[in-house]
CSV table of C-alpha atoms in Angstrom, one decimal:
chain,number,residue,atom,x,y,z
A,1,MET,CA,-18.0,21.9,-5.5
A,2,THR,CA,-15.6,24.1,-5.9
A,3,THR,CA,-12.9,22.7,-8.6
A,4,THR,CA,-9.2,23.7,-7.8
A,5,THR,CA,-6.7,25.1,-10.7
A,6,GLY,CA,-4.2,23.0,-12.3
A,7,ALA,CA,-1.7,25.6,-12.2
A,8,GLU,CA,-1.1,25.2,-8.0
A,9,LEU,CA,0.2,21.2,-8.9
A,10,ARG,CA,4.1,21.0,-7.6
A,11,VAL,CA,5.4,17.4,-7.3
A,12,LEU,CA,8.5,17.5,-4.8
A,13,PRO,CA,10.2,14.2,-4.8
A,14,SER,CA,11.6,12.4,-1.6
A,15,GLY,CA,15.3,12.1,-2.8
A,16,GLY,CA,14.7,8.7,-1.9
A,17,ALA,CA,14.4,5.2,-3.7
A,18,LEU,CA,10.3,5.7,-4.0
A,19,GLY,CA,7.6,9.1,-2.6
A,20,ALA,CA,7.2,12.6,-4.3
A,21,GLU,CA,4.7,15.3,-2.0
A,22,ILE,CA,2.4,16.9,-3.7
A,23,ARG,CA,1.4,20.7,-2.7
A,24,GLY,CA,-1.0,22.8,-4.1
A,25,LEU,CA,-3.7,20.6,-4.2
A,26,ASP,CA,-7.4,21.0,-1.6
A,27,LEU,CA,-8.6,17.6,-1.4
A,28,GLY,CA,-11.9,18.6,-0.2
A,29,ARG,CA,-12.4,19.9,-3.1
A,30,GLU,CA,-12.9,18.2,-6.8
A,31,LEU,CA,-9.9,18.0,-9.1
A,32,ALA,CA,-9.6,19.1,-12.8
A,33,PRO,CA,-8.7,16.2,-15.3
A,34,GLU,CA,-6.0,17.7,-16.0
A,35,GLN,CA,-4.9,18.0,-12.2
A,36,VAL,CA,-6.3,14.0,-12.0
A,37,LYS,CA,-3.5,13.4,-15.0
A,38,GLN,CA,-0.9,15.1,-13.3
A,39,VAL,CA,-1.1,13.2,-10.0
A,40,ARG,CA,-1.6,9.8,-11.7
A,41,ALA,CA,1.5,10.5,-13.7
A,42,ALA,CA,3.3,11.2,-10.3
A,43,LEU,CA,2.0,8.1,-9.0
A,44,LEU,CA,3.4,5.7,-11.8
A,45,ALA,CA,6.9,7.4,-11.3
A,46,HIS,CA,6.9,7.7,-7.5
A,47,CYS,CA,4.8,5.0,-6.7
A,48,VAL,CA,3.8,6.7,-3.0
A,49,LEU,CA,2.8,10.2,-3.0
A,50,VAL,CA,2.1,12.4,0.3
A,51,PHE,CA,-0.6,15.1,0.2
A,52,ARG,CA,-0.1,17.1,3.7
A,53,ASP,CA,-2.3,19.3,5.4
A,54,GLN,CA,-6.0,18.5,4.2
A,55,ARG,CA,-8.6,18.5,6.4
A,56,ILE,CA,-11.2,16.0,4.1
A,57,SER,CA,-14.0,14.2,5.4
A,58,ASP,CA,-14.8,10.5,4.6
A,59,GLU,CA,-16.7,11.4,1.3
A,60,ASP,CA,-13.9,13.7,-0.1
A,61,GLN,CA,-11.4,10.6,0.5
A,62,VAL,CA,-13.7,8.4,-1.6
A,63,ARG,CA,-14.3,11.1,-4.1
A,64,PHE,CA,-10.6,11.3,-4.7
A,65,THR,CA,-10.2,7.9,-4.2
A,66,SER,CA,-12.2,7.8,-7.1
A,67,TYR,CA,-10.6,9.5,-9.6
A,68,PHE,CA,-7.9,6.4,-10.2
A,69,GLY,CA,-10.4,3.8,-9.9
A,70,ARG,CA,-14.0,2.1,-8.4
A,71,PRO,CA,-13.3,2.4,-4.3
A,72,VAL,CA,-14.7,-0.7,-2.7
A,73,GLU,CA,-15.3,-2.1,1.0
A,74,HIS,CA,-12.4,-3.7,2.1
A,75,VAL,CA,-12.9,-7.3,2.2
A,76,ARG,CA,-12.6,-7.6,6.4
A,77,LYS,CA,-15.4,-7.2,8.3
A,78,GLN,CA,-15.7,-4.2,10.5
A,79,ARG,CA,-18.5,-2.5,12.6
A,80,GLU,CA,-21.2,-0.6,11.4
A,81,ARG,CA,-19.9,3.2,9.7
A,82,ARG,CA,-21.3,5.7,7.8
A,83,VAL,CA,-18.8,5.7,4.7
A,84,LYS,CA,-18.4,1.7,3.9
A,85,GLU,CA,-15.6,2.3,1.7
A,86,ILE,CA,-14.2,3.8,4.8
A,87,PHE,CA,-11.6,0.8,6.4
A,88,ILE,CA,-10.9,2.2,9.9
A,89,ILE,CA,-7.3,1.4,10.9
A,90,SER,CA,-6.2,1.6,14.5
A,91,ASN,CA,-5.4,0.4,18.1
A,92,VAL,CA,-7.9,2.5,19.6
A,93,LYS,CA,-11.3,0.9,21.7
A,94,GLU,CA,-14.6,2.2,22.7
A,95,ASN,CA,-16.2,-0.1,25.1
A,96,GLY,CA,-13.7,-2.8,25.4
A,97,GLU,CA,-14.1,-3.1,21.4
A,98,PRO,CA,-11.6,-2.0,18.7
A,99,ILE,CA,-12.8,0.4,16.2
A,100,GLY,CA,-10.5,-0.2,13.8
A,101,ALA,CA,-8.0,-3.2,12.7
A,102,LEU,CA,-4.4,-3.9,13.1
A,103,GLY,CA,-3.2,-2.7,16.6
A,104,SER,CA,-0.1,-1.5,17.3
A,105,GLU,CA,2.5,-3.8,16.5
A,106,LEU,CA,4.8,-4.5,13.4
A,107,ILE,CA,3.5,-5.3,10.3
A,108,ASP,CA,6.3,-6.1,8.0
A,109,PHE,CA,6.4,-5.5,4.6
A,110,HIS,CA,3.5,-6.4,2.3
A,111,SER,CA,1.7,-5.5,-1.0
A,112,ASP,CA,-2.0,-4.7,0.0
A,113,LEU,CA,-4.4,-7.7,-0.5
A,114,SER,CA,-1.8,-10.0,-2.5
A,115,TYR,CA,-2.9,-13.0,-0.7
A,116,LEU,CA,-6.1,-13.0,-3.0
A,117,PRO,CA,-6.3,-14.0,-6.6
A,118,ARG,CA,-6.6,-10.0,-8.1
A,119,PRO,CA,-5.2,-8.2,-5.1
A,120,GLY,CA,-4.6,-4.1,-4.2
A,121,THR,CA,-4.1,-1.7,-6.9
A,122,ILE,CA,-4.0,1.5,-4.9
A,123,SER,CA,-4.1,2.3,-1.4
A,124,LEU,CA,-5.0,5.6,0.5
A,125,LEU,CA,-4.2,6.3,4.2
A,126,TYR,CA,-5.4,9.2,5.7
A,127,ALA,CA,-4.0,10.2,8.9
A,128,VAL,CA,-7.1,11.0,11.7
A,129,GLU,CA,-4.9,11.1,15.1
A,130,ILE,CA,-1.5,9.9,15.3
A,131,PRO,CA,1.0,8.8,18.2
A,132,PRO,CA,3.6,10.6,19.3
A,133,ALA,CA,6.6,8.4,18.2
A,134,GLY,CA,6.4,5.6,16.5
A,135,GLY,CA,3.6,3.7,13.6
A,136,ASP,CA,5.8,5.4,10.6
A,137,THR,CA,5.3,3.7,7.1
A,138,GLN,CA,8.1,2.6,5.3
A,139,TRP,CA,8.3,1.5,1.3
A,140,CYS,CA,10.1,-1.3,-0.4
A,141,ASP,CA,10.5,-0.3,-4.3
A,142,GLY,CA,10.2,-3.7,-5.5
A,143,ARG,CA,11.6,-1.8,-9.5
A,144,ALA,CA,14.9,-0.9,-8.1
A,145,ALA,CA,15.5,-3.5,-6.2
A,146,PHE,CA,15.3,-6.1,-9.6
A,147,ASP,CA,16.9,-3.4,-11.4
A,148,ALA,CA,20.1,-4.2,-9.3
A,149,LEU,CA,19.8,-7.8,-9.6
A,150,PRO,CA,22.5,-9.6,-12.5
A,151,PRO,CA,20.4,-10.3,-15.6
A,152,GLU,CA,21.1,-13.8,-14.9
A,153,ARG,CA,19.2,-13.8,-10.7
A,154,GLN,CA,16.7,-11.9,-13.4
A,155,ALA,CA,15.9,-13.9,-15.8
A,156,GLU,CA,15.7,-17.4,-12.7
A,157,LEU,CA,13.6,-14.7,-10.6
A,158,ARG,CA,11.2,-14.5,-14.1
A,159,LYS,CA,10.2,-18.2,-13.7
A,160,LEU,CA,9.0,-18.5,-10.1
A,161,ARG,CA,5.8,-18.4,-9.1
A,162,ALA,CA,5.3,-18.3,-4.9
A,163,VAL,CA,2.0,-19.1,-3.1
A,164,HIS,CA,0.7,-15.6,-1.0
A,165,ARG,CA,-1.5,-16.5,2.2
A,166,HIS,CA,-2.9,-14.6,4.4
A,167,HIS,CA,-1.6,-15.1,8.7
A,168,VAL,CA,-5.6,-15.4,9.4
A,169,ASP,CA,-7.1,-18.4,7.8
A,170,GLU,CA,-10.7,-17.0,6.8
A,171,GLN,CA,-9.2,-14.6,5.1
A,172,ASN,CA,-7.9,-16.6,2.6
A,173,PRO,CA,-9.9,-17.7,-0.7
A,174,PRO,CA,-10.4,-21.3,-1.2
A,175,GLU,CA,-8.1,-22.1,-4.0
A,176,PRO,CA,-4.0,-21.3,-2.8
A,177,THR,CA,-3.3,-17.6,-4.8
A,178,ILE,CA,-0.3,-18.1,-6.8
A,179,HIS,CA,1.4,-14.8,-7.7
A,180,PRO,CA,4.6,-14.5,-10.3
A,181,VAL,CA,7.6,-13.4,-8.4
A,182,VAL,CA,8.8,-10.8,-11.0
A,183,ARG,CA,5.3,-9.0,-11.6
A,184,ARG,CA,5.1,-6.5,-14.8
A,185,HIS,CA,3.4,-3.2,-14.0
A,186,PRO,CA,0.4,-3.3,-16.1
A,187,GLU,CA,0.9,0.6,-17.1
A,188,THR,CA,4.6,1.3,-17.1
A,189,GLY,CA,5.9,-2.3,-18.6
A,190,ARG,CA,8.2,-2.4,-15.5
A,191,PRO,CA,9.1,-5.4,-14.0
A,192,SER,CA,9.4,-5.2,-10.0
A,193,LEU,CA,10.1,-7.9,-7.4
A,194,TYR,CA,6.6,-8.9,-5.9
A,195,VAL,CA,6.9,-11.1,-2.8
A,196,SER,CA,6.9,-10.1,0.9
A,197,PRO,CA,7.4,-11.8,4.3
A,198,HIS,CA,4.1,-11.1,5.8
A,199,LEU,CA,2.2,-12.4,3.4
A,200,THR,CA,4.3,-14.7,0.6
A,201,HIS,CA,3.8,-18.2,1.7
A,202,HIS,CA,6.5,-20.1,0.0
A,203,ILE,CA,7.6,-20.5,-3.2
A,204,HIS,CA,5.5,-22.6,-5.8
A,205,GLY,CA,7.0,-26.0,-6.9
A,206,VAL,CA,10.8,-26.3,-4.8
A,207,SER,CA,11.6,-27.8,-1.6
A,208,GLU,CA,10.6,-26.1,1.7
A,209,GLU,CA,14.4,-25.6,2.1
A,210,GLU,CA,15.1,-24.4,-1.3
A,211,SER,CA,12.2,-21.9,-1.0
A,212,ARG,CA,13.1,-20.3,2.3
A,213,ALA,CA,16.4,-19.8,1.0
A,214,ILE,CA,14.8,-17.9,-2.3
A,215,LEU,CA,12.5,-15.6,-0.3
A,216,ALA,CA,14.9,-15.1,3.1
A,217,GLY,CA,17.8,-13.7,-0.1
A,218,LEU,CA,15.3,-11.7,-2.0
A,219,TYR,CA,13.5,-10.2,1.6
A,220,ALA,CA,17.6,-9.3,2.7
A,221,HIS,CA,17.8,-7.7,-0.6
A,222,MET,CA,14.8,-5.5,-0.9
A,223,ASP,CA,15.5,-4.1,2.7
A,224,GLN,CA,18.7,-2.5,2.1
A,225,PRO,CA,18.6,1.3,2.2
A,226,GLN,CA,18.4,2.1,-1.2
A,227,PHE,CA,15.5,0.8,-1.9
A,228,VAL,CA,13.3,1.8,1.4
A,229,TRP,CA,11.9,5.4,2.3
A,230,THR,CA,10.4,5.9,5.5
A,231,HIS,CA,7.4,8.5,5.5
A,232,ARG,CA,6.7,9.9,9.8
A,233,TRP,CA,2.8,10.6,9.8
A,234,ARG,CA,1.9,13.9,10.9
A,235,VAL,CA,-1.9,14.4,11.3
A,236,GLY,CA,-3.6,15.8,8.0
A,237,ASP,CA,-1.6,13.8,5.4
A,238,LEU,CA,-3.0,11.7,2.8
A,239,VAL,CA,-0.6,9.0,1.6
A,240,MET,CA,-1.5,7.3,-1.6
A,241,TRP,CA,0.6,4.5,-3.0
A,242,ASP,CA,0.5,1.7,-6.0
A,243,ASN,CA,0.7,-1.8,-4.4
A,244,ARG,CA,2.0,-3.1,-7.5
A,245,PRO,CA,5.9,-2.3,-7.4
A,246,THR,CA,6.1,-1.5,-4.2
A,247,SER,CA,5.6,-3.1,-0.6
A,248,HIS,CA,5.2,-1.3,2.8
A,249,ARG,CA,5.7,-2.2,6.1
A,250,ARG,CA,4.2,-0.6,9.2
A,251,LEU,CA,6.8,0.5,12.3
A,252,PRO,CA,5.1,-0.6,15.5
A,253,PHE,CA,4.3,2.5,18.3
A,254,PRO,CA,3.0,2.0,22.0
A,255,ASP,CA,-0.7,0.9,22.2
A,256,ASP,CA,-1.1,3.0,25.1
A,257,GLN,CA,-0.6,5.9,22.5
A,258,ARG,CA,-4.0,6.5,19.9
A,259,ARG,CA,-3.5,6.4,16.2
A,260,ILE,CA,-6.7,6.3,13.9
A,261,MET,CA,-5.9,6.0,10.1
A,262,ASN,CA,-8.7,5.7,7.3
A,263,ARG,CA,-7.9,3.9,4.6
A,264,THR,CA,-9.7,3.1,1.0
A,265,GLN,CA,-8.9,1.1,-1.7
A,266,ILE,CA,-9.1,0.1,-5.2
A,267,PHE,CA,-8.3,-3.6,-5.7
A,268,GLY,CA,-9.2,-6.5,-8.3
A,269,GLU,CA,-6.3,-6.0,-11.0
A,270,GLU,CA,-4.8,-9.2,-12.5
A,271,VAL,CA,-1.4,-9.6,-11.5
A,272,VAL,CA,0.7,-9.2,-15.2
A,273,GLU,CA,4.3,-11.6,-15.6
């Protein structure tokens, strides 16, 4: 296996709230330690990294993921596949059976696996097939959204905790998963809002009416353009993101258009208040 050299790597910020493109890396090759260090620093700074025009195998994706933690098989079961760490996200059916998960409809903002006590840390998605239109992914910067709040509101939110649940009951653990509304990043120390309309069920310890009002206000605040960045996929894109300070939303696309994405993930880290 050939190793690429560190001098080639360039980081091009998106110009939005978050996101950057990384140029000069062939992820089909092993990376040098200095390159891994640069990519990790870019991820901590920009939260979402895009690697264009990659031609990688399942094994290549798992290897690249392993530079940042241990890739693990997704908690949701899928049909038998050669590389178990790859989770297929697709609306395609073969012989009437879906080859992957999550279909073609809107999937609202969420942080991966937040319904688990030890949720998603880093996720990676590789575009194998994409539809002609639709299926874009948007990321929200929970850091910037928190920073924009008045200090007194920040202090109030730091005291709150929220229950996270998957809408499919069997995906949930036996005991309710409760996370802080404001999460501190364990590596950067920066606080961020850690709630989402897809997986946050309610605010713990308040009335249902108050919970709805708090969450509706936070969701409206977080969904402002200055906090959101949109990625329009191309075949060969590999995107990695940090779930700890971000949430993401998959926009819908026509169900008669094929979309196949290969996902790897690192999870199991405790949420830090």
